[in-house]
PDB file of C-alpha atoms in Angstrom:
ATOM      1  CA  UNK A   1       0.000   0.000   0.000  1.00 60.00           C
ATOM      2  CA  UNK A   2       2.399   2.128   0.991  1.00 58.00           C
ATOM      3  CA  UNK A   3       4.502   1.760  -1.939  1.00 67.00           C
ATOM      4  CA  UNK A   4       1.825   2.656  -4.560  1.00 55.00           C
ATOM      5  CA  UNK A   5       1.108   5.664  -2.384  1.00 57.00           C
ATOM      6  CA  UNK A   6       4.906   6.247  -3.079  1.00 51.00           C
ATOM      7  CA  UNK A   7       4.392   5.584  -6.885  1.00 55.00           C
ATOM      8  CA  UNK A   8       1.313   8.258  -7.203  1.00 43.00           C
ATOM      9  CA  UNK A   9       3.188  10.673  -5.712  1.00 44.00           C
ATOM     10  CA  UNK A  10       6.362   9.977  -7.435  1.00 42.00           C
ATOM     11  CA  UNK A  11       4.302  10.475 -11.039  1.00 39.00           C
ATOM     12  CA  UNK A  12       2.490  13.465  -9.256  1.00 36.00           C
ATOM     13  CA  UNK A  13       5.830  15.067  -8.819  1.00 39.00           C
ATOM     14  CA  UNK A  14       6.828  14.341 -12.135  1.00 37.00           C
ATOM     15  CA  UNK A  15       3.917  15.420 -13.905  1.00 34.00           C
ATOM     16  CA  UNK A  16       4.009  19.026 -11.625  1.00 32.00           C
ATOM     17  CA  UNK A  17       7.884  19.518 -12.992  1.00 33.00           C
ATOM     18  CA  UNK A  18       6.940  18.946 -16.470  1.00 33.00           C
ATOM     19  CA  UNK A  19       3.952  20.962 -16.276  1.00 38.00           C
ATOM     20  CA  UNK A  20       6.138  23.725 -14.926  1.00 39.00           C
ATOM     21  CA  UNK A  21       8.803  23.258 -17.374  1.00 46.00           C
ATOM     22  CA  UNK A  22       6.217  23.724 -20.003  1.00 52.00           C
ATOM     23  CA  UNK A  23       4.771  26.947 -18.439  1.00 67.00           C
ATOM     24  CA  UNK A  24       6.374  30.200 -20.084  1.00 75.00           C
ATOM     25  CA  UNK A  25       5.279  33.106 -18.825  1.00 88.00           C
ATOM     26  CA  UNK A  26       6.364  36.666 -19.427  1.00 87.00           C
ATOM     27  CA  UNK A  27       7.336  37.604 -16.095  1.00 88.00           C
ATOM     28  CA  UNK A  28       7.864  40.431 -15.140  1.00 86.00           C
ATOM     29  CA  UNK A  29       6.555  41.963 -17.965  1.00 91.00           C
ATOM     30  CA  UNK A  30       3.299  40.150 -17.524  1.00 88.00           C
ATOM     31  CA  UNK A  31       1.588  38.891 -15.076  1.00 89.00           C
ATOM     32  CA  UNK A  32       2.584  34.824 -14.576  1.00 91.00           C
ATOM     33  CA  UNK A  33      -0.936  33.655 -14.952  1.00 90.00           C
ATOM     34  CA  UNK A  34      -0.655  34.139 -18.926  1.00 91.00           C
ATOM     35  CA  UNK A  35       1.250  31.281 -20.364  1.00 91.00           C
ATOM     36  CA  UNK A  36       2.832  32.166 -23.998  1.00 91.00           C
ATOM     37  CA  UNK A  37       4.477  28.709 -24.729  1.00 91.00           C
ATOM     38  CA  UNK A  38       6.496  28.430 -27.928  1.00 92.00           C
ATOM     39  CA  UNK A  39       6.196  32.748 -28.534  1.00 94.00           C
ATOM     40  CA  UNK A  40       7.850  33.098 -25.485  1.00 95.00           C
ATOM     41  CA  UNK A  41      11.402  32.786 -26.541  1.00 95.00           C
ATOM     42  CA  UNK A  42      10.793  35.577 -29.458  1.00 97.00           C
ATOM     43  CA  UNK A  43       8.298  37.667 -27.536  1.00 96.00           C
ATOM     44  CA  UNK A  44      11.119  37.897 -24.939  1.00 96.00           C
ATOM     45  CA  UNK A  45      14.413  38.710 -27.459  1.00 98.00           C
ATOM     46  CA  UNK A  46      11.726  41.016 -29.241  1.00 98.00           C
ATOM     47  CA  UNK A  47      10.924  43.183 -26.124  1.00 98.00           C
ATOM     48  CA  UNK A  48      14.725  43.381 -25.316  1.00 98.00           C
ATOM     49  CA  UNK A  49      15.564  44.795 -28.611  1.00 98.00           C
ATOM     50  CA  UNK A  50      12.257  46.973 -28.382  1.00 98.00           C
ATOM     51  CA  UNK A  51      14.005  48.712 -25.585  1.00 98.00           C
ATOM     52  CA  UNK A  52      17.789  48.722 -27.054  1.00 98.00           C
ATOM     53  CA  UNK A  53      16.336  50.841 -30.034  1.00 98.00           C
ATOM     54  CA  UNK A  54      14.351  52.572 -28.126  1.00 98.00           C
ATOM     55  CA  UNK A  55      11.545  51.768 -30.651  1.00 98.00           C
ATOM     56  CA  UNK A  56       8.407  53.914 -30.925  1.00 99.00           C
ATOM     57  CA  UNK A  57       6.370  52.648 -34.041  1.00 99.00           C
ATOM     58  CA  UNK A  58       4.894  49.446 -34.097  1.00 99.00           C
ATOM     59  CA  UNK A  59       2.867  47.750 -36.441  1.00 99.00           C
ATOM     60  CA  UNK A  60       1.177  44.544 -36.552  1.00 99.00           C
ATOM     61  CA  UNK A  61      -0.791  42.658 -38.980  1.00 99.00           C
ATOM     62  CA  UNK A  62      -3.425  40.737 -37.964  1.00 96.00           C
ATOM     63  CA  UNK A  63      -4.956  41.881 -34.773  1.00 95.00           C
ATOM     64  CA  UNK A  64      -5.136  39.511 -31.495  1.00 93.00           C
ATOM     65  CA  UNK A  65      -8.771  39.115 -31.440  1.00 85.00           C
ATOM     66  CA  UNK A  66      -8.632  37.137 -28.474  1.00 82.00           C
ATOM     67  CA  UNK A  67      -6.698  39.489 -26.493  1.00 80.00           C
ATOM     68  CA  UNK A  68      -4.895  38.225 -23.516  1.00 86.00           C
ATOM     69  CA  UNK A  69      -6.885  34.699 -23.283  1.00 84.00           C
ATOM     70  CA  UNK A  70      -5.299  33.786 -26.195  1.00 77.00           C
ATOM     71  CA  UNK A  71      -1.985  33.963 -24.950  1.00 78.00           C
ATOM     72  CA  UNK A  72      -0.966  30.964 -25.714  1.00 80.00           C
ATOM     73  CA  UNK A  73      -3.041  30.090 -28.578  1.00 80.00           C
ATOM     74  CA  UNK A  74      -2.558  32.877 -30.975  1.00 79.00           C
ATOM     75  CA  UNK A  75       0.321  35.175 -28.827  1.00 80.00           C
ATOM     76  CA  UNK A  76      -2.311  37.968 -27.757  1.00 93.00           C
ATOM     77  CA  UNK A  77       0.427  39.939 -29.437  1.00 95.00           C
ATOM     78  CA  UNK A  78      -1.831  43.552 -29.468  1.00 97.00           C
ATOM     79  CA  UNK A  79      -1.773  43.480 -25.664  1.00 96.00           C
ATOM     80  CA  UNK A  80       2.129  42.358 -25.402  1.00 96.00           C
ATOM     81  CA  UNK A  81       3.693  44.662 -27.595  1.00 98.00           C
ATOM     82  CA  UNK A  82       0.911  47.791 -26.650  1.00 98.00           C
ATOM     83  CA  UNK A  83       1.703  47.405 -23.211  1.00 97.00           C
ATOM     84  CA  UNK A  84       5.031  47.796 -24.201  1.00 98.00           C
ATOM     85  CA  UNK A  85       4.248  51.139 -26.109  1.00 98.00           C
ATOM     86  CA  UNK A  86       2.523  52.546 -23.197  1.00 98.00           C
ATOM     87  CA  UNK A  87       5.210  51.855 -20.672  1.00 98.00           C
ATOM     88  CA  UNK A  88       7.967  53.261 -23.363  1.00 98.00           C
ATOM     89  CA  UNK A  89       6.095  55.968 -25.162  1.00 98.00           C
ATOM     90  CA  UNK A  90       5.952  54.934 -28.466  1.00 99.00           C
ATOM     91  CA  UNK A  91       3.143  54.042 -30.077  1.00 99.00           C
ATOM     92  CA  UNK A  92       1.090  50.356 -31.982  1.00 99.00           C
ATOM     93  CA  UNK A  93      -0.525  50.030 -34.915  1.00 99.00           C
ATOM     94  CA  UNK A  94      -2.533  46.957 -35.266  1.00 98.00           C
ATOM     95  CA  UNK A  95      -4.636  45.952 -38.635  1.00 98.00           C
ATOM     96  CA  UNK A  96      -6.665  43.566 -39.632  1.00 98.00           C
ATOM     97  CA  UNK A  97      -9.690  43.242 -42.484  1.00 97.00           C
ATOM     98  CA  UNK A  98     -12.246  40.573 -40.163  1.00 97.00           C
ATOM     99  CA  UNK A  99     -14.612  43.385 -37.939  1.00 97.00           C
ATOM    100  CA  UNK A 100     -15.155  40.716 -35.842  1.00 96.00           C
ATOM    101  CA  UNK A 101     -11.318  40.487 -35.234  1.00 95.00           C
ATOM    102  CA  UNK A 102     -11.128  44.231 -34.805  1.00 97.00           C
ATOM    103  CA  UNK A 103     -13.852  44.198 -31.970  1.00 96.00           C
ATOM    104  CA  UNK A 104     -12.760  41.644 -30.141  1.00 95.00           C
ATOM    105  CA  UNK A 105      -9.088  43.226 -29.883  1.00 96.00           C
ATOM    106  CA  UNK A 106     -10.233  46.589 -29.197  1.00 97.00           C
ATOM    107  CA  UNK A 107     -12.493  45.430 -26.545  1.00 96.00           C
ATOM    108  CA  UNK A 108      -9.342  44.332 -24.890  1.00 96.00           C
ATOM    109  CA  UNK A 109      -7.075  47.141 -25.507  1.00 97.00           C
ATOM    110  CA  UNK A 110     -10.182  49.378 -23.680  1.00 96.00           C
ATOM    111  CA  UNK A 111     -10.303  46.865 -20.916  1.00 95.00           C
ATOM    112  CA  UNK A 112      -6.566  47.017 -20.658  1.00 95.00           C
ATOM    113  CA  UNK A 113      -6.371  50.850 -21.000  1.00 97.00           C
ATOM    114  CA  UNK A 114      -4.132  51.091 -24.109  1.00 98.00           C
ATOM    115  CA  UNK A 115      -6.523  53.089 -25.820  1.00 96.00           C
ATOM    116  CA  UNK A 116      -4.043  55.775 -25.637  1.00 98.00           C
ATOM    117  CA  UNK A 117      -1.121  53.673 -27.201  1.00 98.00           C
ATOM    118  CA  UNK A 118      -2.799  51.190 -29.717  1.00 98.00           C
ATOM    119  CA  UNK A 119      -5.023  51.833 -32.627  1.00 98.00           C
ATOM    120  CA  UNK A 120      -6.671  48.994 -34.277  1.00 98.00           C
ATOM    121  CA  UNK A 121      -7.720  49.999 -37.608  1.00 98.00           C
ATOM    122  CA  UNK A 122     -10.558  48.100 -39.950  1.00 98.00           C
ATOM    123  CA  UNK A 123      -8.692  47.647 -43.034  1.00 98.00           C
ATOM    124  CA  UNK A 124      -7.114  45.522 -45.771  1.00 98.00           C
ATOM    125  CA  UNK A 125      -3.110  44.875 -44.435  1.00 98.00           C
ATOM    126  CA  UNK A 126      -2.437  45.687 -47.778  1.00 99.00           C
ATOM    127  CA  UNK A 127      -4.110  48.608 -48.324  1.00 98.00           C
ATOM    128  CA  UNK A 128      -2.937  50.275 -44.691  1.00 99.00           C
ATOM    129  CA  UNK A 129       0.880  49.517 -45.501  1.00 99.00           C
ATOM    130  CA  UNK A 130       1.160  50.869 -48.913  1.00 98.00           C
ATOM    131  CA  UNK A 131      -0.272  54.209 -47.485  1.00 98.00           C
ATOM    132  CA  UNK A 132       1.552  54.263 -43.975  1.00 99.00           C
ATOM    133  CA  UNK A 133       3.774  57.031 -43.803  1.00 97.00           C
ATOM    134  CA  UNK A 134       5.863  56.805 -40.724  1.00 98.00           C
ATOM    135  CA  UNK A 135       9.238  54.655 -40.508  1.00 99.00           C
ATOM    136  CA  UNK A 136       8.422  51.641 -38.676  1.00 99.00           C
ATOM    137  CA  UNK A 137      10.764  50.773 -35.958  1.00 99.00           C
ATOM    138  CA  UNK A 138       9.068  47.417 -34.938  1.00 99.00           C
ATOM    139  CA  UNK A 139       6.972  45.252 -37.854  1.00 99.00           C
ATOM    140  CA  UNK A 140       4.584  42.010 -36.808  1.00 99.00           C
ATOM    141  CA  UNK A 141       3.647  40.263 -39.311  1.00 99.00           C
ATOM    142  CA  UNK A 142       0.484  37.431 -38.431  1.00 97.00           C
ATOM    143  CA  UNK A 143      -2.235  37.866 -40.670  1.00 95.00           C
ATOM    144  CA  UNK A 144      -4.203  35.433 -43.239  1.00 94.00           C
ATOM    145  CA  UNK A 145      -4.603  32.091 -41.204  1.00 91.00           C
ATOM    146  CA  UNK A 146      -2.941  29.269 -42.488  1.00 94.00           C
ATOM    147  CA  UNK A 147      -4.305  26.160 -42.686  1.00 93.00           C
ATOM    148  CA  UNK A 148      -3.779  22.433 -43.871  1.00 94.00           C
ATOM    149  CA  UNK A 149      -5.361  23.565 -47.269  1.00 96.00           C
ATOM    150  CA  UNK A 150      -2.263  23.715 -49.809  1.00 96.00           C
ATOM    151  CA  UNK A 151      -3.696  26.628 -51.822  1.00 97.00           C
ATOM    152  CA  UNK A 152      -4.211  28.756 -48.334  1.00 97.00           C
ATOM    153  CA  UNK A 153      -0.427  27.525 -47.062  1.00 97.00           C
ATOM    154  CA  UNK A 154       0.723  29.228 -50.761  1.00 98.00           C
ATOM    155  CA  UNK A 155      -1.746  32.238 -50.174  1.00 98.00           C
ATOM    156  CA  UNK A 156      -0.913  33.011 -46.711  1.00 98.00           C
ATOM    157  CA  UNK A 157       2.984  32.610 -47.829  1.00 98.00           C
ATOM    158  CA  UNK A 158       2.159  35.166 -50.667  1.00 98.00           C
ATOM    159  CA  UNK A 159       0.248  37.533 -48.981  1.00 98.00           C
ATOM    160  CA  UNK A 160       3.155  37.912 -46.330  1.00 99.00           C
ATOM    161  CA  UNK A 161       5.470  38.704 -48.779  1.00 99.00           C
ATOM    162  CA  UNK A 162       3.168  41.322 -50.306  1.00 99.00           C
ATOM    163  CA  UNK A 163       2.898  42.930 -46.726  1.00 99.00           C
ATOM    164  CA  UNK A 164       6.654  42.804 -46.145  1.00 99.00           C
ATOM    165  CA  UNK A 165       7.186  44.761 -49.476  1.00 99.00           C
ATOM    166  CA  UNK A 166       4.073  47.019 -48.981  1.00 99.00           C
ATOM    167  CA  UNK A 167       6.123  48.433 -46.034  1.00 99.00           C
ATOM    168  CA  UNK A 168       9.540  47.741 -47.220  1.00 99.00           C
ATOM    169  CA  UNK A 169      10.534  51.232 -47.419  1.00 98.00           C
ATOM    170  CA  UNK A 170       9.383  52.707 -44.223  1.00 99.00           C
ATOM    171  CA  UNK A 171      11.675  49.854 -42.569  1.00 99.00           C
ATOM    172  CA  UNK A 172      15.314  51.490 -41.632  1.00 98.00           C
ATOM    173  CA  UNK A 173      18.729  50.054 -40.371  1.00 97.00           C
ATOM    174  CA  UNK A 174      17.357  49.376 -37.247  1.00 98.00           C
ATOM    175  CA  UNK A 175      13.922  47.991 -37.770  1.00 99.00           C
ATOM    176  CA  UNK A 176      12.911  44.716 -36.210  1.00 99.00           C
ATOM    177  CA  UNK A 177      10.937  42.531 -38.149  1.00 99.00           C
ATOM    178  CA  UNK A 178       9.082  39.302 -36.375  1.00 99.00           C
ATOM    179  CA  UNK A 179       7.239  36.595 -38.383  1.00 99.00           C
ATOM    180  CA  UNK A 180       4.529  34.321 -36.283  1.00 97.00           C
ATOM    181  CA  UNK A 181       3.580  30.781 -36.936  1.00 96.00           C
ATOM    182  CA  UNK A 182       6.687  29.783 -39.178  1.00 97.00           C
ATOM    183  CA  UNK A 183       7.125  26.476 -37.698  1.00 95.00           C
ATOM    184  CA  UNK A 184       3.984  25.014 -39.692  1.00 96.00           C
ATOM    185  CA  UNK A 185       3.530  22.304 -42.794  1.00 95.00           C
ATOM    186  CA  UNK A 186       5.625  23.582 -45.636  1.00 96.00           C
ATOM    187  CA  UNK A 187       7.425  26.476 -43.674  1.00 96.00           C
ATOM    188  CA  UNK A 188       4.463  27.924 -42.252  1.00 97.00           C
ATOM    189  CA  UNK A 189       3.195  31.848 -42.932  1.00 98.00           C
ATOM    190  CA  UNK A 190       7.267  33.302 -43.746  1.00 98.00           C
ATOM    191  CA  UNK A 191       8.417  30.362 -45.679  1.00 98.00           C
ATOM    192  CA  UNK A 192       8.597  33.310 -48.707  1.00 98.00           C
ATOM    193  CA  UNK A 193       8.804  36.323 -46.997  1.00 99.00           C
ATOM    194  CA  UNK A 194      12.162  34.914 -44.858  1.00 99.00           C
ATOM    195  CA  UNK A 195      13.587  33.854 -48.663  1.00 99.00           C
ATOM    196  CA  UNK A 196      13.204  37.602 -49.933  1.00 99.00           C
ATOM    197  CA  UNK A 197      14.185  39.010 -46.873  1.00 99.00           C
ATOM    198  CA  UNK A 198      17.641  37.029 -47.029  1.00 99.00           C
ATOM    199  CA  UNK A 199      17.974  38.114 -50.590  1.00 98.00           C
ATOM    200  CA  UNK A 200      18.007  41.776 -49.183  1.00 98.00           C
ATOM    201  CA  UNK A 201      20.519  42.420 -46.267  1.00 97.00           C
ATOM    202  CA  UNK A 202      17.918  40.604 -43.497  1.00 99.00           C
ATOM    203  CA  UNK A 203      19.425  38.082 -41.357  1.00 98.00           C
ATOM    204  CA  UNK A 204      17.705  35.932 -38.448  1.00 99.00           C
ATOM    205  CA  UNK A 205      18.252  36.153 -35.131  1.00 98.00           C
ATOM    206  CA  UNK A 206      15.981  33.570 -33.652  1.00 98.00           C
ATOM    207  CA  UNK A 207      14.668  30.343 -35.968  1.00 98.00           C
ATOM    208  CA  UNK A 208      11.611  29.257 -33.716  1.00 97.00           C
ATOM    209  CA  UNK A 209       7.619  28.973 -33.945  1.00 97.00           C
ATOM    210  CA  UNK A 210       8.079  32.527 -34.706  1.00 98.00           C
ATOM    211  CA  UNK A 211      11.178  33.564 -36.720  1.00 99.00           C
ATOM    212  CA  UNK A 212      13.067  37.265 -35.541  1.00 99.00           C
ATOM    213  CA  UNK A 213      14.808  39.029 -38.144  1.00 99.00           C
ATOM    214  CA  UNK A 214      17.001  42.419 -37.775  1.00 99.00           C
ATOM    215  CA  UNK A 215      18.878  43.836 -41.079  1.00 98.00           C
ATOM    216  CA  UNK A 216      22.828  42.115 -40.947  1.00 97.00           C
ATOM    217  CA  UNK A 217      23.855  45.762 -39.894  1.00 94.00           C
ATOM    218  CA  UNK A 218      21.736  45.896 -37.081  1.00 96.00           C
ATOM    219  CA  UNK A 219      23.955  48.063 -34.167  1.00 87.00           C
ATOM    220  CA  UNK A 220      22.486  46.655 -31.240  1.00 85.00           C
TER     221      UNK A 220
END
């Protein structure tokens, strides 16, 4: 009896460690409830660089409709990186063409009082890069969902690329571009963007779930 007592807690134990091992929060940034699992390692290197460059425009495509219950699931990237704006002055744009999307996200931001920081904007990605003015300092890039569907793996991949170049020339020495959901069937949503970007003085910093990339002569 006393030995399969010793047993259950043995596998108890063992299942608590790997549980924990599992568990990546953003602490201290954010609070420890919100696990962000395989984004962790990016969101982390991404928010130290944020504050190297002292970055003050962000944009993201593809809005995190879920906001911060989504964490895990889809990054809840709006909230991360806005909550990063607010504490460093700078400012986040977020797009993204689904209204539904858009509501959900800005719900959040209001709840989280980024209002001030963040605007989420109703829009084609496409359409909002070409006629963004500002130099972006920090560029997300999440949108189309990609699926097991071969035609929507090539159309996500494409439309990417066409976001990357939409912006292309508001990016500077400095900028810091990162790519979500790369580690997916057939290379995921960069697989083309990352080739072009290589092509043209980009270089990668971290290969993960999400790929970071910084131009090769990045000074920080």
């Amino acid at each position: 009896m006393y030995i399969f007592i010793w047993i259950v807690a043995v596998v108890v134990c063992i299942y608590a460690i790997v549980k924990f091992i599992k568990y990546r929060p953003l602490t201290p940034f954010m609070p420890y409830k919100y696990n962000f699992g395989k984004r962790r390692i990016t969101f982390r290197k991404t928010l130290d660089l944020l504050d190297k460059t002292n970055s003050k425009i962000i944009v993201e495509t593809g809005t995190s409709r879920a906001g911060l219950k989504g964490a895990k699931g889809d990054g809840a990237a709006t909230i991360v990186f806005g909550k990063w704006a607010k504490e460093n002055g700078a400012y986040m744009h977020s797009v993204d063409i689904s209204e539904e999307s858009v509501r959900g996200s800005q719900a959040e931001v209001n709840a989280q009082g980024l209002n001030e920081y963040v605007t989420v904007h109703l829009s084609d990605s496409l359409v909002f890069l070409k006629d963004f003015k500002e130099k972006v300092d920090f560029l997300y890039l999440d949108s189309y969902d990609y699926s097991k569907d071969l035609e929507v793996q090539r159309l996500s991949q494409e439309h990417h690329l066409k976001e990357f170049m939409a912006i292309e020339g508001q990016l500077h020495e400095n900028s810091i571009v990162l790519i979500d959901d790369c580690r997916l069937p057939n290379g995921g949503k960069g697989k083309t963007v990352i080739a072009y970007m290589l092509k043209n003085d980009w270089k990668i910093l971290i290969d993960a779930y999400q790929v970071l990339l910084v131009r090769k002569g990045f000074k920080f």
